[in-house]
Coordinates of C-alpha atoms in Angstrom, one line a residue:
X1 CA -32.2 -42.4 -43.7
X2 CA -36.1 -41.7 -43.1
X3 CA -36.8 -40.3 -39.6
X4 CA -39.3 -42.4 -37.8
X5 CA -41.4 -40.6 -34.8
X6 CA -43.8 -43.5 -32.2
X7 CA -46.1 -42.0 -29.8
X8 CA -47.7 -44.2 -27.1
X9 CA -50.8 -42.6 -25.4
X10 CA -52.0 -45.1 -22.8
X11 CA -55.6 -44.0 -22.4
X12 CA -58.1 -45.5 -19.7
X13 CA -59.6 -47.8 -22.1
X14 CA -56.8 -48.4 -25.0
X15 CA -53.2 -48.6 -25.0
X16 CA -52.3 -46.7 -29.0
X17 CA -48.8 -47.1 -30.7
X18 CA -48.3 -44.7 -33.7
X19 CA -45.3 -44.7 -35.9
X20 CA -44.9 -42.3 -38.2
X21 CA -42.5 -41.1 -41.2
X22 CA -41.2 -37.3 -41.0
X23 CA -42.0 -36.4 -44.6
X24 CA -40.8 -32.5 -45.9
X25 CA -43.1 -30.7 -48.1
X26 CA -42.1 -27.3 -49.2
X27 CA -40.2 -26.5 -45.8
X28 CA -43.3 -27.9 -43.8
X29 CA -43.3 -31.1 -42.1
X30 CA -46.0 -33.9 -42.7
X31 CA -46.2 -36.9 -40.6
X32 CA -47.5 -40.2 -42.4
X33 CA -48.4 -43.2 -40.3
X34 CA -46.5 -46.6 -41.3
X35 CA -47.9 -48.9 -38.4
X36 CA -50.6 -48.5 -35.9
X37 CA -51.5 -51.2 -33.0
X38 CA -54.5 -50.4 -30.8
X39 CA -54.8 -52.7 -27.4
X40 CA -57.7 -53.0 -25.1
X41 CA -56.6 -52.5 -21.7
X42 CA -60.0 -51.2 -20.2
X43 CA -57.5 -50.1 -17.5
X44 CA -60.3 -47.3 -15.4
X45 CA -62.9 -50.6 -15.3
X46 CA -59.7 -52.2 -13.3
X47 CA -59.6 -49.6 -10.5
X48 CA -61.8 -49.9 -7.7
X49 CA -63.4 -47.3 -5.4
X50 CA -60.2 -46.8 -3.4
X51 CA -58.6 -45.6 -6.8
X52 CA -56.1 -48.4 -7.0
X53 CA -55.8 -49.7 -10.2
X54 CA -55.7 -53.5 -9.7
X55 CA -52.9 -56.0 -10.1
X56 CA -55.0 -57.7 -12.9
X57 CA -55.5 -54.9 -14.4
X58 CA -51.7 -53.8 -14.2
X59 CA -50.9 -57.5 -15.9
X60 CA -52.7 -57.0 -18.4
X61 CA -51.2 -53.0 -19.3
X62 CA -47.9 -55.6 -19.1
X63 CA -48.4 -57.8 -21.2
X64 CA -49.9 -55.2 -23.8
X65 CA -46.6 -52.3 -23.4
X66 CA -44.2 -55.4 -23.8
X67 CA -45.6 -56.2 -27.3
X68 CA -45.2 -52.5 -27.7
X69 CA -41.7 -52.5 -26.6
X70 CA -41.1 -55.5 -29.0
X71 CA -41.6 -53.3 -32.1
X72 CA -40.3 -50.2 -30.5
X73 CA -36.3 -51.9 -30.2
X74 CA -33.7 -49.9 -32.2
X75 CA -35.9 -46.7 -31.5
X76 CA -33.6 -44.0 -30.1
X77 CA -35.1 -42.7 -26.9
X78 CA -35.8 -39.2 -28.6
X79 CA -37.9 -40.4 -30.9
X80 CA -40.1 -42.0 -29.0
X81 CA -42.9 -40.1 -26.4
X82 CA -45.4 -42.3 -24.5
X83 CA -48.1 -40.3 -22.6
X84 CA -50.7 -41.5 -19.8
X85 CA -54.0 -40.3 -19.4
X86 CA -56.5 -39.9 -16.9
X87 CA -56.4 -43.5 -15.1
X88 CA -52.5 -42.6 -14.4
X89 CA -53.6 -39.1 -13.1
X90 CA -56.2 -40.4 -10.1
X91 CA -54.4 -43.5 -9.6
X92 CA -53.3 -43.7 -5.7
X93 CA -50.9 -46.7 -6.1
X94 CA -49.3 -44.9 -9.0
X95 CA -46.0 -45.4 -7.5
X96 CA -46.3 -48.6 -8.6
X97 CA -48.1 -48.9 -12.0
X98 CA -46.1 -46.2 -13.5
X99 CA -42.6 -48.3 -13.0
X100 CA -44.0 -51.7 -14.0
X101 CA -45.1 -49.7 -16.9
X102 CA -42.0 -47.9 -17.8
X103 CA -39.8 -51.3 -17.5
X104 CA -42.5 -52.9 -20.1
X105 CA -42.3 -50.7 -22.4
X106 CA -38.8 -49.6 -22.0
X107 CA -38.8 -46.0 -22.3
X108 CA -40.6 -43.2 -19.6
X109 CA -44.4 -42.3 -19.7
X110 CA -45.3 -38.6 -19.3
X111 CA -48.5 -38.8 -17.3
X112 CA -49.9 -35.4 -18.7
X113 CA -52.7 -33.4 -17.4
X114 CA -56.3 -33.2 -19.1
X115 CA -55.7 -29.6 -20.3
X116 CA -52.4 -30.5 -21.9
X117 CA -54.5 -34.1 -23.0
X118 CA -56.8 -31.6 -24.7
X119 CA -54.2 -29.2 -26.4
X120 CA -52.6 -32.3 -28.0
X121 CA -56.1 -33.9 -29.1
X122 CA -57.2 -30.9 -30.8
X123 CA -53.2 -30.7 -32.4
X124 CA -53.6 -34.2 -33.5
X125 CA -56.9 -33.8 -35.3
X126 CA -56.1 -30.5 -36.7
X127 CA -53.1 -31.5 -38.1
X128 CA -55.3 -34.1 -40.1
X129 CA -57.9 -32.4 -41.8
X130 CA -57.7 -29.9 -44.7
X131 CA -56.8 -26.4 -43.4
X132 CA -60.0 -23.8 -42.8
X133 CA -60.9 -20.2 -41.6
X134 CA -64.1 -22.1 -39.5
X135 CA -63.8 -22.0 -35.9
X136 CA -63.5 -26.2 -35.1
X137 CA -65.3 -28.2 -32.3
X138 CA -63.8 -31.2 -31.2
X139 CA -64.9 -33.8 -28.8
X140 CA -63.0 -36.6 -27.5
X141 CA -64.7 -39.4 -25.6
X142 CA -62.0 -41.8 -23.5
X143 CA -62.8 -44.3 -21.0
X144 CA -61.9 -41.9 -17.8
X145 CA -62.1 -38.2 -19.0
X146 CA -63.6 -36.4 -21.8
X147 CA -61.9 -33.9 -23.6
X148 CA -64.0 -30.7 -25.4
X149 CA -62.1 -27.9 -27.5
X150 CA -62.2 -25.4 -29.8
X151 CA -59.8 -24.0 -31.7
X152 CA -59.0 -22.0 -35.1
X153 CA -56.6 -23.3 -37.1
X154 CA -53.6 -24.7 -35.3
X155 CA -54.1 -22.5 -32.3
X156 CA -57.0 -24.1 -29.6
X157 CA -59.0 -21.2 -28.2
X158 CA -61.0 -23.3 -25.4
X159 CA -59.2 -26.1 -23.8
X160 CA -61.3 -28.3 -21.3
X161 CA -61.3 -32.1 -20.0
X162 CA -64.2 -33.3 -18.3
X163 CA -64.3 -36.3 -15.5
X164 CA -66.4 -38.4 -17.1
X165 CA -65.6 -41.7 -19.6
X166 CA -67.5 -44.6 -21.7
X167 CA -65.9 -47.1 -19.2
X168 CA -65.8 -45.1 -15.9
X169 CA -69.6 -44.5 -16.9
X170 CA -70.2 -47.8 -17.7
X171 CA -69.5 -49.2 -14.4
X172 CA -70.8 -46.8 -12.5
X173 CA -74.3 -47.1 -14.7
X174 CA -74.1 -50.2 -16.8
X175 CA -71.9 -52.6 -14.7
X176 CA -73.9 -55.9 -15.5
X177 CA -74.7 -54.8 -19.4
X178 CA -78.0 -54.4 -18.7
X179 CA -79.6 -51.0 -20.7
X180 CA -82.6 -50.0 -19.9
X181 CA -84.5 -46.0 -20.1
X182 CA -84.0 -45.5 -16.8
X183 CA -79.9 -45.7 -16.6
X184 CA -79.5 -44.1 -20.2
X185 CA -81.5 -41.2 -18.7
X186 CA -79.5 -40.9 -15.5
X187 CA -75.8 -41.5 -17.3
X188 CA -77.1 -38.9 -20.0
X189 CA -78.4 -36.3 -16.8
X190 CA -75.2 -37.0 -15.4
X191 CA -72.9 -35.9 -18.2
X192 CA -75.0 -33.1 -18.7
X193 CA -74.2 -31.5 -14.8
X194 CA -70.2 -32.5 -16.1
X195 CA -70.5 -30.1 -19.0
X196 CA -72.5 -27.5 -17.6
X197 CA -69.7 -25.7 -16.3
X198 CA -68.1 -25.1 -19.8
X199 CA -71.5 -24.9 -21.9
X200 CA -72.1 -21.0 -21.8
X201 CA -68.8 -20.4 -22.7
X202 CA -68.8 -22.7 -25.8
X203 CA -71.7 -21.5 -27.3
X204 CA -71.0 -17.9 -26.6
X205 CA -67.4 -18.6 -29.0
X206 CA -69.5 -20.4 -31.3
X207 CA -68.0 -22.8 -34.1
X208 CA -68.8 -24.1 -37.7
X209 CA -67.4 -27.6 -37.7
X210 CA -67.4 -30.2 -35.1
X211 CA -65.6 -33.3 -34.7
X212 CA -65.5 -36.6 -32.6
X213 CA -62.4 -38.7 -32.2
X214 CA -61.4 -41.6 -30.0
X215 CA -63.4 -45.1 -30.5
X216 CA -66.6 -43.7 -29.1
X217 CA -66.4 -41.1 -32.2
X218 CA -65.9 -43.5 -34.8
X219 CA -68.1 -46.5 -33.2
X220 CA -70.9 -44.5 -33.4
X221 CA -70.7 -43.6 -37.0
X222 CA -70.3 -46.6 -37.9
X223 CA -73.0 -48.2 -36.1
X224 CA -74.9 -44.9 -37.4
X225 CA -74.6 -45.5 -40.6
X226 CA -74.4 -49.5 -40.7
X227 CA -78.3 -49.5 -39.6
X228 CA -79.1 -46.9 -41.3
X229 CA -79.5 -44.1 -38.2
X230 CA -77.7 -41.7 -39.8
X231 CA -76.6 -40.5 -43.4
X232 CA -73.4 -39.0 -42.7
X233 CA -71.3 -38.7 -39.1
X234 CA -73.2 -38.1 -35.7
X235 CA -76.5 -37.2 -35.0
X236 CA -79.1 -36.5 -32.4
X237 CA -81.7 -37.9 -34.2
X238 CA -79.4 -41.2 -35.1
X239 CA -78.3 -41.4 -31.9
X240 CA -81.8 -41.4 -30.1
X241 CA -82.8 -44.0 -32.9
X242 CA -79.7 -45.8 -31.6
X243 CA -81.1 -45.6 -27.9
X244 CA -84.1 -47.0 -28.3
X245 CA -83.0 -49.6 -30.1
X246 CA -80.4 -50.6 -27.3
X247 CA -83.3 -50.7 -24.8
X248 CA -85.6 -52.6 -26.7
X249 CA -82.5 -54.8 -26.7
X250 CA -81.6 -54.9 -23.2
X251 CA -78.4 -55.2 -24.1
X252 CA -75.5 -54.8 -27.2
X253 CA -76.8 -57.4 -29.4
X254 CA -74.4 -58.4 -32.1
X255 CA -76.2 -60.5 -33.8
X256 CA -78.7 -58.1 -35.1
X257 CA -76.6 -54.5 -34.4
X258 CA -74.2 -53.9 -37.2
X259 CA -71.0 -52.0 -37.1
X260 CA -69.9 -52.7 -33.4
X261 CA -66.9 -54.6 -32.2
X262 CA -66.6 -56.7 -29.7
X263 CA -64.0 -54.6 -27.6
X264 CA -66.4 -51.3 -27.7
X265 CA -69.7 -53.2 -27.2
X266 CA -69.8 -53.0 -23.3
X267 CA -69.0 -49.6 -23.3
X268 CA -71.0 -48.2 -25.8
X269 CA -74.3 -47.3 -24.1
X270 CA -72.0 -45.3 -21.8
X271 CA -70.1 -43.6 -24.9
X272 CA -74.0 -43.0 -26.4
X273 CA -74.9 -41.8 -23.4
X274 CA -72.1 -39.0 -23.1
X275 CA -71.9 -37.7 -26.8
X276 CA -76.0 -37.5 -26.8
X277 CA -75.3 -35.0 -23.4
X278 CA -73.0 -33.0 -25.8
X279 CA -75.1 -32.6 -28.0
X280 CA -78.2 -31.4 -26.1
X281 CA -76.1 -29.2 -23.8
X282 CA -73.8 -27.9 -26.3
X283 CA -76.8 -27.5 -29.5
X284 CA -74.4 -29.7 -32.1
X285 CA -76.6 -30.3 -35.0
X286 CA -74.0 -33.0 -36.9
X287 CA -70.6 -34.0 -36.1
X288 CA -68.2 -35.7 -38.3
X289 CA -65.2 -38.0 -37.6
X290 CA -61.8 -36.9 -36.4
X291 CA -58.7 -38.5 -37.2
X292 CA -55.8 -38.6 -35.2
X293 CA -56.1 -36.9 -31.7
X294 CA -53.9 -37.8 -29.0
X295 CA -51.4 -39.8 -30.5
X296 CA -51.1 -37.7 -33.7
X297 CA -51.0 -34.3 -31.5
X298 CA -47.9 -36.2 -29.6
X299 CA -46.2 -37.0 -32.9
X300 CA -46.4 -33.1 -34.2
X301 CA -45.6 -32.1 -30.7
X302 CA -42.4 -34.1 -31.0
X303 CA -41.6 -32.9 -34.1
X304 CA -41.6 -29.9 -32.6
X305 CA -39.0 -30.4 -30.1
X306 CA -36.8 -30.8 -32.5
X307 CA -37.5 -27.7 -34.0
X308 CA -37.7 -23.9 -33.3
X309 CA -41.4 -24.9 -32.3
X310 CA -41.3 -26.2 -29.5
X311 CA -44.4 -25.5 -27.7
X312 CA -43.1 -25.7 -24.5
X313 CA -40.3 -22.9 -25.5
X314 CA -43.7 -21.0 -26.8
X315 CA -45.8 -21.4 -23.2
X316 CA -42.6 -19.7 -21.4
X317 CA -42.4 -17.1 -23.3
X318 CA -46.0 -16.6 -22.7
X319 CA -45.2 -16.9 -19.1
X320 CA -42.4 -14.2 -18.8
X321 CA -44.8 -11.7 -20.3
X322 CA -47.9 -12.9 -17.8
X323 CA -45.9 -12.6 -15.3
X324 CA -43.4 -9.5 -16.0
X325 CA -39.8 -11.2 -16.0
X326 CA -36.7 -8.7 -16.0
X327 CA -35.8 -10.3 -19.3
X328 CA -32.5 -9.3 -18.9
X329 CA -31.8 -10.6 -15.4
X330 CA -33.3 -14.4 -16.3
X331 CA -30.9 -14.5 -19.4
X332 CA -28.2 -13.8 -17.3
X333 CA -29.2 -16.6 -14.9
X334 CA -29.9 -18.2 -17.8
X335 CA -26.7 -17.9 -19.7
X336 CA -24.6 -18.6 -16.6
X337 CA -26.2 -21.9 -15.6
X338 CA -26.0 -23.5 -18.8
X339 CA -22.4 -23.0 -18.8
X340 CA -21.8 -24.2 -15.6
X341 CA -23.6 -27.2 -16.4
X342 CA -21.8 -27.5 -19.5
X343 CA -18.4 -28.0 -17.1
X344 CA -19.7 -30.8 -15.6
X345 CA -19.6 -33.0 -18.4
X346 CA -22.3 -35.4 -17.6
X347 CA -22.8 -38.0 -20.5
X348 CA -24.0 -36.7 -23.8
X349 CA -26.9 -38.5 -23.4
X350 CA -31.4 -37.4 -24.2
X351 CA -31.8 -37.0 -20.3
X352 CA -28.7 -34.9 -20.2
X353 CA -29.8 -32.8 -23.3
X354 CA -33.7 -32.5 -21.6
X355 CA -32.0 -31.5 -17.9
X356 CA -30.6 -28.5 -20.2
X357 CA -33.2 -27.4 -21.6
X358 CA -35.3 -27.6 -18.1
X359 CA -32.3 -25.7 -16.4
X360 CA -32.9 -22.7 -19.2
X361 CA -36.4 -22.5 -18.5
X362 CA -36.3 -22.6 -14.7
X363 CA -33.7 -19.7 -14.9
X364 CA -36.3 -17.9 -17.8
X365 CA -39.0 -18.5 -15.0
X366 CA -37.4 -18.0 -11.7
X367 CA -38.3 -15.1 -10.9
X368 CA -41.7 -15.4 -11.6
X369 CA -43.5 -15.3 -8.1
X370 CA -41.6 -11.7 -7.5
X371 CA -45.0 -10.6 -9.6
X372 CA -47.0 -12.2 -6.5
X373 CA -45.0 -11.3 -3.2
X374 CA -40.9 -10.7 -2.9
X375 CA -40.9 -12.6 0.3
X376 CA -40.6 -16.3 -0.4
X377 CA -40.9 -15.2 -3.9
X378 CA -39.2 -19.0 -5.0
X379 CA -41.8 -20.7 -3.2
X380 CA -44.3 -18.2 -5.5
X381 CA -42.9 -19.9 -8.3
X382 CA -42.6 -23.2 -7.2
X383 CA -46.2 -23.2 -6.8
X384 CA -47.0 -21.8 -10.5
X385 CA -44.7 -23.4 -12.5
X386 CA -46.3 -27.2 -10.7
X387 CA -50.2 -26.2 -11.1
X388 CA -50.3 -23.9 -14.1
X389 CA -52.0 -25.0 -17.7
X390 CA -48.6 -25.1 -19.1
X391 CA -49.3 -26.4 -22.8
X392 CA -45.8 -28.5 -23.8
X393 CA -45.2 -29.6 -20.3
X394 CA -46.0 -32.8 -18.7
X395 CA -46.8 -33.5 -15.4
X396 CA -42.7 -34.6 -14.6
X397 CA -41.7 -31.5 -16.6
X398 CA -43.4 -29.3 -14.2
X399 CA -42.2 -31.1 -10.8
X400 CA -39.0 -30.8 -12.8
X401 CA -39.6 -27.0 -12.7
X402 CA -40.7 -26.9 -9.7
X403 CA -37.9 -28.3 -8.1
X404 CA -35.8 -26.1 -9.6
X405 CA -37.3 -23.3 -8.6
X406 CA -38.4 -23.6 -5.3
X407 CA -34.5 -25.0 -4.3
X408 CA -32.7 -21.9 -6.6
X409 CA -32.4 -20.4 -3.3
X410 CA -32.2 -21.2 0.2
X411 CA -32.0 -24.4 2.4
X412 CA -32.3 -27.6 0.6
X413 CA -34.1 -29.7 2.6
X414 CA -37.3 -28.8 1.7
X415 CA -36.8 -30.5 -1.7
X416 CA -37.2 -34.0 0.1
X417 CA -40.5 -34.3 -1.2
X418 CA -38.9 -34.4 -4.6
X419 CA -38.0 -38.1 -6.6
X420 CA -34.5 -36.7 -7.8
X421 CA -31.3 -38.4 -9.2
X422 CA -28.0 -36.9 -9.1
X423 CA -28.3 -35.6 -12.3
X424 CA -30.9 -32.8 -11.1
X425 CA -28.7 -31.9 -8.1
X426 CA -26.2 -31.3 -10.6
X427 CA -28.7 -29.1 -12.9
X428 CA -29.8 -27.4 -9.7
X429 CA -26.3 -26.6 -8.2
X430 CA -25.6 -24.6 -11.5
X431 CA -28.5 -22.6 -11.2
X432 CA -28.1 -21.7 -7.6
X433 CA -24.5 -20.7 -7.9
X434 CA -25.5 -19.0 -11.5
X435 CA -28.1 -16.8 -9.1
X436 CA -25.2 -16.0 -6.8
X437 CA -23.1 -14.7 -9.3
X438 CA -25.8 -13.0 -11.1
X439 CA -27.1 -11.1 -7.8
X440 CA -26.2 -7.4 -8.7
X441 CA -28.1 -8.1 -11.9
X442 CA -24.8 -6.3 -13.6
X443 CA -24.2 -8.0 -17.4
X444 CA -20.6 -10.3 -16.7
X445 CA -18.1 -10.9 -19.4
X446 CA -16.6 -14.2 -18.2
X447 CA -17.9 -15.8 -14.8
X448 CA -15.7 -16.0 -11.8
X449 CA -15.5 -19.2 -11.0
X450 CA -15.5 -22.7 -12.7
X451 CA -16.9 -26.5 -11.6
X452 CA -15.2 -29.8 -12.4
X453 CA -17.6 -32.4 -10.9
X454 CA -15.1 -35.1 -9.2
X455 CA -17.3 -38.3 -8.6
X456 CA -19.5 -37.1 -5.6
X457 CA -17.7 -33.9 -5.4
X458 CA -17.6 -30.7 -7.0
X459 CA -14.9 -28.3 -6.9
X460 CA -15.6 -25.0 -7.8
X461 CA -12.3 -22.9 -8.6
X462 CA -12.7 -19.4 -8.1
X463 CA -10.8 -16.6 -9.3
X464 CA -9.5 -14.9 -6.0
X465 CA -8.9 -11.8 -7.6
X466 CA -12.6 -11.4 -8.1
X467 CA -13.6 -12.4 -5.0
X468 CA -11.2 -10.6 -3.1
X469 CA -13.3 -7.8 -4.5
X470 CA -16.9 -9.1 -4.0
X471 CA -16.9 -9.8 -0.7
X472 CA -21.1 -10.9 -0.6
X473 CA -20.3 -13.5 -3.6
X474 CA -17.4 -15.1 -2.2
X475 CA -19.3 -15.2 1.9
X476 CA -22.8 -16.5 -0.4
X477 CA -20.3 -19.2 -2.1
X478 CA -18.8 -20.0 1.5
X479 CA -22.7 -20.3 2.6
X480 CA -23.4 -22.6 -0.4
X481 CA -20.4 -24.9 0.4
X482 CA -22.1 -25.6 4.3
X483 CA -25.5 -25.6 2.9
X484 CA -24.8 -29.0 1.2
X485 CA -22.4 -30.1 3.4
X486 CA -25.8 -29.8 6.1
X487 CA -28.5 -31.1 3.8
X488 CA -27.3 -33.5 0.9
X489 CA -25.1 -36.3 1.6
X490 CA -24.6 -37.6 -1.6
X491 CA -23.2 -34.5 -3.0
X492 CA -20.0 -32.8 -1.6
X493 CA -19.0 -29.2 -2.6
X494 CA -14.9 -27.8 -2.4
X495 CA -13.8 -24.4 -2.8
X496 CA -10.3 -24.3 -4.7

């Protein structure tokens, strides 16, 4: 049976469904897409200056994620990873988008942060072109951020997403579709102050290929090339021909403009307006198109997962040497969660499978803010594992971390701020008893105590022999037992 991968990256412009076939070459994995369906949602022009995306514009996302979900039944939730950009990140009533979204489409949406946006852009476009020793540019242009990377190979070197977007520009320059000098020069002035910051830094590293993806890419080199602007890919020269032309025009005009459609023509002098910033600010003599990006880079990503490469198993071992984790201790932690979590039997199921992997990580990463102070070392870590570039992780995999780390130890109502289920009570119970028993950071052939989850109890059977001899352990256990009791009430604990 063929394996069959969808990625769903619900930008600020476009909603993108990718399906792809899991081909093997040689050992090596190649993704080839079988069906693609691209949905105008201008979703950023829909929020207003309060950063509430509107109920018309939440109708229409809808509508567009329930044709989605219609060609996505009989997908196993594995296969499938649906990822929401920049509109979902600065959205204030998120707490309600994100669920009307979820229940149209039918599966969760990751709403990922623009460095992590970047990474898998630069994965998805990378994965499509030839291979190369050149250093690679890349510039993505969506309708709320912009992302700008480069990278050798596989591996990105510079990773940066800007806060500027062909529709987020559009209505704050071009709302009525009027185009005159003036506003090109003021949306191009602006985009240049957006990508000053980074602009020193990318020249300094220096590359030999650039490449645009997204529709503002491609819809220029098309138009480009259509009126003859350009011979081949992006320009500056093109693209000032192009300007002028749009304000002799006043406006995107159709009729006489080849190459634009309808969907991208009231955003394009915004698009123009932020690529021709790039290239002044950056020195980018000719870019060609990039296939791909964000929904590709989610594909690979996936593929990953089910694989040793996991990127996200790569950026914690990155993190244990940044930060100077006793190796040893964490995989005992490690080691003794997982097997207490394994005694609770909770369904075989993709969430159940994901909380496992989480729990493995947090116990890798627990002890992560002892580099930065011992006192209130958890909260330490809290903190890093929720706002560090943590390439692999999405936004809910890091409050996933977080949670687990800042409740391993002490009182548990500080975790209220926390959307939990049961399920991660369960997955954090077997960490914090796993750090108990681990507290002498002495190796331990078989653990002293077991966990049989009971509907809303859990009774831990210890081995009184043991504890008869560990006094701390069993008075920590005894202190475990009255910290729930105190602070959860769905969750009861019994000693046997």
């Amino acid at each position: 049976m063929e394996q069959l991968l969808a990625a769903v990256d619900l930008g600020s412009n476009s909603f993108r469904l990718s399906i792809g076939r899991v081909v093997q070459h040689n050992g090596h994995a190649q993704i080839y897409a079988i069906d693609r369906l691209n949905e105008s949602v201008r979703l950023a022009a829909g929020m207003g200056a309060d950063k509430c995306i509107s109920p018309d514009a939440i109708e229409r996302a809808v509508v567009i994620l329930k044709r989605f979900n219609e060609r996505l039944l009989g997908f196993h939730p594995n296969r499938v990873r649906a990822v929401a950009t920049n509109t979902f990140r600065v959205a204030r009533n998120l707490s309600e988008v994100l669920p009307a979204a979820e229940a149209a489409l039918g599966f969760p949406i990751e709403v990922i942060s623009g460095h992590e946006e970047a990474r898998l852009i630069f994965s998805g476009i990378s994965n499509e072109l030839p291979p190369s020793p050149n250093r690679r540019l890349m510039i993505d242009i969506g309708g709320g951020s912009t992302e700008v990377i480069i990278g050798k190979g596989l591996k990105p070197m510079l990773l940066s997403s800007l806060y500027m977007g062909c529709v987020s520009y559009t209505d704050k320059f071009f709302a009525d579709g009027v185009i005159t000098e003036e506003r090109m020069q003021k949306a191009i002035l602006a985009a240049r102050r957006e990508l000053e910051g980074i602009t020193r830094q990318y020249r300094k590293t220096g590359w030999q290929e650039a490449y645009g993806s997204s529709g503002t890419a491609k819809g220029l080199i098309a138009i480009l090339q259509e009126n003859g602007m350009s011979k081949k890919g992006i320009t500056l020269e093109g693209m000032e021909l192009l300007k002028k032309r749009l304000v002799q025009d006043g406006k995107v005009d159709m009729r006489t403009l080849h190459g634009v459609k309808p969907h991208r023509a009231p955003v394009l002098a915004a698009g123009l307006a932020i690529m021709m910033a790039a290239f002044q600010e950056l020195k980018i003599r000719q870019m060609l198109p990039g296939e791909g990006a964000l929904r590709v880079g989610v594909l690979y990503d996936m593929l990953g997962r089910d694989s040793e490469r996991d990127q996200r198993a790569q950026t914690v071992q990155q993190m244990i040497k940044r930060y100077h984790v006793d190796t040893r201790q964490a995989h005992r932690v490690r080691e003794a969660a997982l097997s207490l979590f394994r005694e609770l039997r909770l369904p075989d199921s993709p969430e159940t499978q994901e909380l496992s992997r989480q729990l493995g990580w947090a116990a890798d990463l627990h002890e992560v803010g002892l580099s930065i102070a011992h006192a209130d070392y958890h909260k330490h870590t809290a903190y890093v594992l929720e706002h560090a570039d943590m390439p692999g992780f999405s936004n809910d995999d890091q409050a996933m971390l977080s949670f687990l780390s800042l409740g391993h130890q002490g009182k548990l109502g500080k975790l209220k701020r926390f959307e939990t289920s049961k399920a991660w009570w369960l997955t954090l119970l077997s960490l914090r008893l796993a750090v108990i028993l681990m507290r002498r950071r002495e190796d331990m052939e078989t653990l002293p105590l077991h966990i049989e989850l009971q509907g809303k109890k859990v009774l831990i059977r210890q081995n009184a022999g043991w504890m008869a001899t560990h006094p701390l352990s069993q008075a920590s256990l005894q202190a475990e037992v009255q910290a729930w009791q105190t602070d959860h009430n769905d969750l009861s604990l019994e000693l046997a």
